[in-house]
mmCIF file of C-alpha atoms in Angstrom:
data_model
loop_
_atom_site.group_PDB
_atom_site.id
_atom_site.type_symbol
_atom_site.label_atom_id
_atom_site.label_comp_id
_atom_site.label_asym_id
_atom_site.label_seq_id
_atom_site.Cartn_x
_atom_site.Cartn_y
_atom_site.Cartn_z
ATOM 1 C CA MET Y 1 14.101 19.696 4.002
ATOM 2 C CA GLY Y 2 14.001 20.325 0.034
ATOM 3 C CA ILE Y 3 17.007 18.526 -0.907
ATOM 4 C CA LYS Y 4 16.324 15.509 0.926
ATOM 5 C CA HIS Y 5 12.331 15.453 -0.995
ATOM 6 C CA ASN Y 6 14.252 16.308 -4.216
ATOM 7 C CA ALA Y 7 16.884 13.470 -3.747
ATOM 8 C CA SER Y 8 14.601 10.866 -2.817
ATOM 9 C CA TYR Y 9 12.630 11.982 -5.389
ATOM 10 C CA GLN Y 10 15.086 11.551 -7.936
ATOM 11 C CA SER Y 11 16.090 8.167 -6.740
ATOM 12 C CA GLY Y 12 12.779 7.641 -7.509
ATOM 13 C CA GLU Y 13 13.266 8.105 -11.480
ATOM 14 C CA ASN Y 14 15.575 5.907 -11.661
ATOM 15 C CA MET Y 15 14.836 3.448 -10.002
ATOM 16 C CA ALA Y 16 11.268 3.351 -12.032
ATOM 17 C CA LYS Y 17 14.192 3.303 -15.148
ATOM 18 C CA LYS Y 18 15.088 -0.427 -14.125
ATOM 19 C CA THR Y 19 13.929 -3.402 -16.301
ATOM 20 C CA ASP Y 20 11.889 -5.991 -15.018
ATOM 21 C CA GLU Y 21 15.570 -8.416 -14.871
ATOM 22 C CA GLU Y 22 16.974 -5.968 -12.413
ATOM 23 C CA LEU Y 23 13.153 -5.197 -10.594
ATOM 24 C CA TYR Y 24 13.386 -9.003 -9.834
ATOM 25 C CA ASP Y 25 16.799 -8.932 -8.634
ATOM 26 C CA VAL Y 26 15.411 -5.909 -5.560
ATOM 27 C CA ALA Y 27 13.065 -8.810 -5.007
ATOM 28 C CA ILE Y 28 15.182 -11.376 -4.102
ATOM 29 C CA ASN Y 29 17.926 -9.772 -2.597
ATOM 30 C CA MET Y 30 15.870 -7.563 -0.282
ATOM 31 C CA ILE Y 31 14.027 -10.916 0.816
ATOM 32 C CA GLY Y 32 17.886 -12.778 1.351
ATOM 33 C CA SER Y 33 18.825 -9.557 2.797
ATOM 34 C CA VAL Y 34 15.786 -9.175 5.327
ATOM 35 C CA ALA Y 35 15.171 -13.478 6.026
ATOM 36 C CA LYS Y 36 18.642 -12.789 7.765
ATOM 37 C CA LEU Y 37 17.796 -10.859 10.859
ATOM 38 C CA PRO Y 38 16.377 -12.784 13.822
ATOM 39 C CA VAL Y 39 13.353 -11.356 14.566
ATOM 40 C CA ILE Y 40 11.956 -12.075 11.479
ATOM 41 C CA ARG Y 41 12.564 -16.008 11.737
ATOM 42 C CA VAL Y 42 9.494 -18.071 12.276
ATOM 43 C CA ASP Y 43 10.589 -21.469 14.427
ATOM 44 C CA ARG Y 44 7.811 -23.389 13.044
ATOM 45 C CA GLU Y 45 7.652 -25.980 15.658
ATOM 46 C CA ALA Y 46 8.050 -23.321 18.788
ATOM 47 C CA PHE Y 47 5.104 -21.369 16.247
ATOM 48 C CA LEU Y 48 2.599 -24.317 16.199
ATOM 49 C CA ARG Y 49 2.746 -25.063 19.949
ATOM 50 C CA GLN Y 50 1.949 -22.109 21.108
ATOM 51 C CA GLN Y 51 -0.942 -22.116 18.338
ATOM 52 C CA PHE Y 52 -2.473 -24.975 19.161
ATOM 53 C CA ALA Y 53 -1.087 -25.642 23.123
ATOM 54 C CA GLY Y 54 -4.432 -26.265 24.740
ATOM 55 C CA SER Y 55 -4.954 -29.755 21.800
ATOM 56 C CA GLU Y 56 -4.611 -32.573 21.999
ATOM 57 C CA TYR Y 57 -3.762 -33.691 18.822
ATOM 58 C CA LEU Y 58 0.318 -31.703 18.814
ATOM 59 C CA ASP Y 59 2.387 -34.717 18.557
ATOM 60 C CA GLU Y 60 0.340 -34.938 14.773
ATOM 61 C CA ILE Y 61 0.056 -30.772 14.271
ATOM 62 C CA LEU Y 62 3.409 -31.507 14.192
ATOM 63 C CA GLU Y 63 4.446 -33.777 12.168
ATOM 64 C CA HIS Y 64 2.185 -33.428 9.602
ATOM 65 C CA GLY Y 65 0.118 -30.392 9.690
ATOM 66 C CA PRO Y 66 -2.615 -28.500 10.909
ATOM 67 C CA GLN Y 67 -3.942 -29.544 8.411
ATOM 68 C CA HIS Y 68 -3.614 -32.708 8.353
ATOM 69 C CA VAL Y 69 -6.281 -32.233 11.972
ATOM 70 C CA TYR Y 70 -8.446 -29.593 10.970
ATOM 71 C CA THR Y 71 -10.034 -27.874 8.630
ATOM 72 C CA ALA Y 72 -9.515 -25.589 6.393
ATOM 73 C CA GLU Y 73 -12.183 -23.170 6.949
ATOM 74 C CA SER Y 74 -11.275 -23.139 10.833
ATOM 75 C CA LEU Y 75 -7.818 -22.885 10.261
ATOM 76 C CA ARG Y 76 -8.755 -19.644 7.729
ATOM 77 C CA ARG Y 77 -10.505 -18.403 11.002
ATOM 78 C CA LYS Y 78 -7.610 -18.638 13.165
ATOM 79 C CA ALA Y 79 -5.775 -16.765 10.919
ATOM 80 C CA ASP Y 80 -7.652 -13.752 10.997
ATOM 81 C CA GLY Y 81 -6.693 -14.112 15.100
ATOM 82 C CA LEU Y 82 -3.489 -14.448 13.645
ATOM 83 C CA ILE Y 83 -2.919 -11.882 11.033
ATOM 84 C CA LYS Y 84 -5.264 -9.311 13.349
ATOM 85 C CA LYS Y 85 -2.447 -9.470 16.392
ATOM 86 C CA SER Y 86 0.467 -9.072 13.597
ATOM 87 C CA THR Y 87 -1.177 -5.823 11.913
ATOM 88 C CA ASN Y 88 -1.307 -4.539 15.250
ATOM 89 C CA GLN Y 89 2.805 -5.257 16.301
ATOM 90 C CA THR Y 90 3.689 -4.503 13.436
ATOM 91 C CA THR Y 91 2.015 -0.500 13.303
ATOM 92 C CA LEU Y 92 2.985 0.384 16.412
ATOM 93 C CA ALA Y 93 6.648 -0.513 15.355
ATOM 94 C CA ALA Y 94 5.966 1.368 11.606
ATOM 95 C CA PHE Y 95 4.298 4.512 13.849
ATOM 96 C CA VAL Y 96 7.890 4.736 15.762
ATOM 97 C CA ALA Y 97 10.079 3.733 13.302
ATOM 98 C CA GLY Y 98 8.307 6.840 11.541
ATOM 99 C CA ILE Y 99 10.074 9.184 14.159
ATOM 100 C CA PRO Y 100 13.410 10.179 13.336
ATOM 101 C CA GLY Y 101 15.631 9.121 16.238
ATOM 102 C CA GLY Y 102 12.691 6.979 17.936
ATOM 103 C CA PRO Y 103 14.125 3.651 19.352
ATOM 104 C CA ALA Y 104 12.994 1.192 16.731
ATOM 105 C CA ALA Y 105 14.835 2.869 14.114
ATOM 106 C CA VAL Y 106 18.108 3.417 15.903
ATOM 107 C CA ALA Y 107 17.404 -0.767 16.075
ATOM 108 C CA ALA Y 108 16.884 -1.632 12.617
ATOM 109 C CA GLY Y 109 18.999 0.888 11.214
ATOM 110 C CA GLY Y 110 15.753 3.075 10.280
ATOM 111 C CA ALA Y 111 16.154 1.088 7.930
ATOM 112 C CA ASP Y 112 11.364 1.342 7.699
ATOM 113 C CA VAL Y 113 11.461 -0.878 4.214
ATOM 114 C CA ALA Y 114 12.890 -3.690 5.639
ATOM 115 C CA GLN Y 115 10.997 -3.224 8.378
ATOM 116 C CA TYR Y 116 8.091 -3.246 6.539
ATOM 117 C CA PHE Y 117 8.385 -6.040 4.113
ATOM 118 C CA GLY Y 118 10.722 -8.372 7.325
ATOM 119 C CA PHE Y 119 6.890 -8.328 9.202
ATOM 120 C CA ALA Y 120 5.782 -9.150 5.965
ATOM 121 C CA ILE Y 121 7.323 -12.303 5.775
ATOM 122 C CA ASN Y 122 7.323 -12.868 8.835
ATOM 123 C CA LEU Y 123 3.254 -12.988 8.959
ATOM 124 C CA ALA Y 124 3.320 -15.288 5.518
ATOM 125 C CA GLN Y 125 5.635 -17.857 7.535
ATOM 126 C CA LYS Y 126 3.272 -18.088 10.166
ATOM 127 C CA ILE Y 127 0.112 -18.163 7.838
ATOM 128 C CA ALA Y 128 1.909 -20.745 5.836
ATOM 129 C CA TYR Y 129 3.244 -22.809 8.685
ATOM 130 C CA LEU Y 130 -0.470 -22.711 9.622
ATOM 131 C CA PHE Y 131 -1.668 -24.003 6.361
ATOM 132 C CA GLY Y 132 0.798 -26.799 6.435
ATOM 133 C CA GLU Y 133 3.361 -25.625 4.335
ATOM 134 C CA ASP Y 134 7.189 -26.772 5.340
ATOM 135 C CA ASP Y 135 10.225 -25.400 7.078
ATOM 136 C CA LEU Y 136 11.328 -22.615 5.039
ATOM 137 C CA PHE Y 137 14.709 -22.395 7.261
ATOM 138 C CA THR Y 138 17.021 -24.792 7.829
ATOM 139 C CA ASP Y 139 20.090 -25.014 9.736
ATOM 140 C CA GLU Y 140 21.853 -22.187 7.071
ATOM 141 C CA SER Y 141 22.212 -18.909 7.635
ATOM 142 C CA GLU Y 142 20.647 -17.815 4.478
ATOM 143 C CA LEU Y 143 18.087 -18.632 2.587
ATOM 144 C CA ASN Y 144 18.283 -21.550 -0.267
ATOM 145 C CA GLU Y 145 16.535 -20.268 -3.604
ATOM 146 C CA GLY Y 146 13.960 -22.526 -3.120
ATOM 147 C CA ALA Y 147 13.120 -20.676 -0.179
ATOM 148 C CA LYS Y 148 13.595 -17.731 -1.136
ATOM 149 C CA VAL Y 149 11.454 -18.176 -4.220
ATOM 150 C CA ARG Y 150 8.547 -18.970 -1.732
ATOM 151 C CA VAL Y 151 8.450 -16.129 0.245
ATOM 152 C CA LEU Y 152 8.946 -14.651 -2.938
ATOM 153 C CA ALA Y 153 5.152 -16.423 -4.285
ATOM 154 C CA TYR Y 154 3.918 -15.552 -0.813
ATOM 155 C CA LEU Y 155 4.888 -11.816 -1.638
ATOM 156 C CA GLY Y 156 3.375 -11.762 -4.005
ATOM 157 C CA VAL Y 157 0.026 -12.642 -3.058
ATOM 158 C CA MET Y 158 -0.321 -10.480 -0.495
ATOM 159 C CA LEU Y 159 0.207 -7.654 -2.809
ATOM 160 C CA GLY Y 160 -2.177 -8.561 -5.268
ATOM 161 C CA ALA Y 161 -0.139 -9.581 -8.402
ATOM 162 C CA SER Y 162 -1.526 -11.374 -11.326
ATOM 163 C CA GLY Y 163 -0.886 -14.848 -10.677
ATOM 164 C CA SER Y 164 1.145 -14.890 -7.695
ATOM 165 C CA ALA Y 165 -2.187 -18.010 -6.332
ATOM 166 C CA MET Y 166 -1.171 -20.272 -9.190
ATOM 167 C CA LEU Y 167 2.833 -20.097 -8.567
ATOM 168 C CA VAL Y 168 1.902 -20.539 -4.698
ATOM 169 C CA GLY Y 169 0.387 -23.615 -5.317
ATOM 170 C CA LYS Y 170 2.399 -25.041 -8.050
ATOM 171 C CA LEU Y 171 4.854 -24.660 -5.741
ATOM 172 C CA ALA Y 172 2.819 -26.029 -2.516
ATOM 173 C CA ARG Y 173 3.039 -29.453 -5.446
ATOM 174 C CA GLY Y 174 5.724 -31.961 -5.214
ATOM 175 C CA VAL Y 175 7.720 -29.981 -8.099
ATOM 176 C CA GLY Y 176 7.836 -27.531 -4.281
ATOM 177 C CA LYS Y 177 9.038 -29.987 -2.321
ATOM 178 C CA ASN Y 178 12.400 -30.650 -4.223
ATOM 179 C CA MET Y 179 12.510 -26.708 -4.942
ATOM 180 C CA GLY Y 180 12.409 -26.534 -1.202
ATOM 181 C CA LYS Y 181 15.773 -28.693 -0.815
ATOM 182 C CA LYS Y 182 18.793 -27.222 -2.824
ATOM 183 C CA ILE Y 183 17.952 -25.678 -5.928
ATOM 184 C CA THR Y 184 19.599 -23.253 -8.234
ATOM 185 C CA GLN Y 185 19.133 -20.122 -10.411
ATOM 186 C CA GLN Y 186 19.721 -21.458 -13.791
ATOM 187 C CA ALA Y 187 18.099 -24.689 -12.403
ATOM 188 C CA LEU Y 188 14.651 -22.349 -12.118
ATOM 189 C CA THR Y 189 15.124 -21.511 -15.220
ATOM 190 C CA LYS Y 190 14.181 -24.212 -16.583
ATOM 191 C CA THR Y 191 10.938 -24.548 -14.572
ATOM 192 C CA THR Y 192 7.955 -23.732 -16.976
ATOM 193 C CA TRP Y 193 6.841 -21.260 -14.643
ATOM 194 C CA TYR Y 194 9.502 -18.913 -14.660
ATOM 195 C CA PRO Y 195 8.309 -16.600 -16.651
ATOM 196 C CA LEU Y 196 5.347 -15.964 -14.408
ATOM 197 C CA LEU Y 197 7.823 -15.966 -11.169
ATOM 198 C CA LYS Y 198 9.703 -13.057 -13.064
ATOM 199 C CA LYS Y 199 6.607 -11.746 -13.718
ATOM 200 C CA ILE Y 200 6.137 -11.672 -9.932
ATOM 201 C CA GLY Y 201 9.222 -11.082 -8.602
ATOM 202 C CA ALA Y 202 9.984 -7.583 -10.868
ATOM 203 C CA MET Y 203 6.195 -6.905 -9.719
ATOM 204 C CA VAL Y 204 7.526 -7.188 -6.138
ATOM 205 C CA GLY Y 205 10.860 -5.189 -6.778
ATOM 206 C CA LYS Y 206 8.272 -2.273 -8.020
ATOM 207 C CA ARG Y 207 6.733 -2.386 -4.676
ATOM 208 C CA VAL Y 208 9.926 -2.423 -3.203
ATOM 209 C CA VAL Y 209 11.768 0.411 -4.804
ATOM 210 C CA LYS Y 210 8.531 2.094 -4.089
ATOM 211 C CA GLU Y 211 7.751 1.939 -0.553
ATOM 212 C CA SER Y 212 11.603 2.997 -0.425
ATOM 213 C CA VAL Y 213 10.897 6.406 -1.563
ATOM 214 C CA GLY Y 214 7.873 7.735 0.107
ATOM 215 C CA LYS Y 215 9.560 6.235 2.836
ATOM 216 C CA ALA Y 216 11.865 8.957 2.743
ATOM 217 C CA VAL Y 217 9.586 11.113 1.681
ATOM 218 C CA ALA Y 218 7.129 10.499 4.846
ATOM 219 C CA LYS Y 219 10.305 11.439 7.456
ATOM 220 C CA VAL Y 220 10.103 15.349 6.155
ATOM 221 C CA VAL Y 221 7.495 15.783 8.486
ATOM 222 C CA PRO Y 222 8.806 13.647 12.129
ATOM 223 C CA VAL Y 223 5.393 13.258 13.549
ATOM 224 C CA VAL Y 224 3.028 13.022 10.501
ATOM 225 C CA GLY Y 225 5.829 10.563 9.091
ATOM 226 C CA GLY Y 226 5.113 8.497 11.960
ATOM 227 C CA ALA Y 227 1.998 8.478 11.481
ATOM 228 C CA ILE Y 228 1.441 8.233 8.277
ATOM 229 C CA SER Y 229 3.779 4.719 8.726
ATOM 230 C CA GLY Y 230 1.452 3.822 10.987
ATOM 231 C CA ALA Y 231 -1.967 4.578 8.957
ATOM 232 C CA ILE Y 232 -0.569 2.791 5.804
ATOM 233 C CA THR Y 233 1.348 -0.296 7.989
ATOM 234 C CA TYR Y 234 -2.933 -0.709 9.320
ATOM 235 C CA ALA Y 235 -4.993 -0.395 6.098
ATOM 236 C CA THR Y 236 -2.336 -2.691 3.945
ATOM 237 C CA PHE Y 237 -0.896 -4.863 6.796
ATOM 238 C CA ARG Y 238 -4.980 -6.824 7.075
ATOM 239 C CA PRO Y 239 -5.425 -7.707 3.428
ATOM 240 C CA MET Y 240 -2.158 -8.413 3.015
ATOM 241 C CA GLY Y 241 -2.695 -11.359 4.885
ATOM 242 C CA GLY Y 242 -6.473 -11.795 4.764
ATOM 243 C CA ARG Y 243 -5.005 -12.109 0.623
ATOM 244 C CA LEU Y 244 -2.076 -14.896 1.435
ATOM 245 C CA ALA Y 245 -4.884 -17.419 3.740
ATOM 246 C CA ASP Y 246 -7.560 -17.580 0.991
ATOM 247 C CA VAL Y 247 -5.128 -18.151 -1.251
ATOM 248 C CA LEU Y 248 -4.069 -21.312 1.077
ATOM 249 C CA VAL Y 249 -7.588 -22.228 1.905
ATOM 250 C CA ARG Y 250 -7.942 -22.839 -1.576
ATOM 251 C CA ASN Y 251 -4.436 -24.130 -2.797
ATOM 252 C CA LEU Y 252 -5.589 -26.700 0.594
ATOM 253 C CA ASN Y 253 -9.307 -27.548 -1.334
ATOM 254 C CA GLY Y 254 -7.426 -28.611 -4.055
ATOM 255 C CA GLU Y 255 -8.675 -25.538 -6.154
ATOM 256 C CA PHE Y 256 -4.900 -25.392 -7.953
ATOM 257 C CA ASP Y 257 -4.544 -28.718 -8.676
ATOM 258 C CA GLU Y 258 -3.808 -29.593 -12.785
ATOM 259 C CA ILE Y 259 -5.165 -26.276 -13.121
ATOM 260 C CA GLY Y 260 -3.790 -24.381 -15.834
ATOM 261 C CA MET Y 261 -0.851 -26.528 -15.637
ATOM 262 C CA GLU Y 262 1.920 -25.818 -18.433
ATOM 263 C CA LEU Y 263 3.852 -28.443 -20.581
ATOM 264 C CA ARG Y 264 7.093 -28.261 -21.102
ATOM 265 C CA PRO Y 265 8.133 -26.999 -25.363
ATOM 266 C CA GLU Y 266 9.738 -29.834 -25.387
ATOM 267 C CA PHE Y 267 7.500 -32.451 -24.114
ATOM 268 C CA LYS Y 268 4.866 -30.705 -26.071
ATOM 269 C CA LYS Y 269 6.579 -31.179 -29.071
ATOM 270 C CA ALA Y 270 7.480 -35.162 -28.610
ATOM 271 C CA ASN Y 271 4.099 -35.679 -27.838
ATOM 272 C CA ALA Y 272 2.903 -34.144 -31.117
ATOM 273 C CA LEU Y 273 5.557 -35.953 -33.091
ATOM 274 C CA GLU Y 274 4.679 -39.556 -31.397
ATOM 275 C CA ASN Y 275 1.034 -38.748 -31.984
ATOM 276 C CA ASP Y 276 1.711 -37.882 -35.488
ATOM 277 C CA GLU Y 277 3.288 -41.216 -36.464
ATOM 278 C CA VAL Y 278 0.895 -42.873 -33.988
ATOM 279 C CA THR Y 279 -1.540 -41.135 -36.548
ATOM 280 C CA ILE Y 280 0.390 -42.467 -39.577
ATOM 281 C CA HIS Y 281 0.550 -45.905 -38.921
ATOM 282 C CA ALA Y 282 -3.107 -45.997 -38.528
ATOM 283 C CA ILE Y 283 -3.850 -44.899 -41.973
ATOM 284 C CA GLU Y 284 -1.397 -47.288 -42.906
ATOM 285 C CA ILE Y 285 -3.322 -50.108 -41.395
ATOM 286 C CA ASP Y 286 -6.379 -48.798 -42.841
ATOM 287 C CA ASP Y 287 -5.109 -49.053 -46.198
#
């Protein structure tokens, strides 16, 4: 028991020394790996059909999204029920998985951390689709870079990362929709908000590392470990889902439109030179 605890502690120390770049990679790789699990993926159309089965506007909802039919406030109320149900389901799974040898642990290969963030990603998809976000998944088996970034932004909001709400707002605009198709890592680095993305990614990666160590230590005492796992999940999941829902409401209400938009350095420089030429020309005319 003591050896396992010590190994987990040392692992945590080594991981704590990772750079922001490495932590970002941890987050992106985790998202890519977890998203391959069929149980984590949410079919947007099937989800909306289930949520709005009794609505006379189902066709409009499927084509344009729920936000096209209902107010942001009413969708937020619906999100509360969704978050509560998902939290209860996740908490039960976390409790069973926290007991070594339990059926959920076997099914998930004992990967508590993958399960924790997998459920978070699952919940994020449902909330996002409820507020009219595009489908994250294509016919491909893996998420493309643009979809991974969207998930990273959602997780950033859920975990309370500074600046993540603004990033969600930016991704929801035209740039984000183009990103959702095909985008490379190189293209990401050329965006003005890439430094913010890296910062949020590092924060999420750090949380992944922290959860990895914490879960391993909790398993030292089987039954108590299960209780701790379930309690932590219940205490964190409801506020996590609430944060994302609140941000998406703010986004629908236009709070992030053109707020805090950064100009590309090249554009700022070119624009400044152009303004200087106009000023010089005006002075010459006045003379």
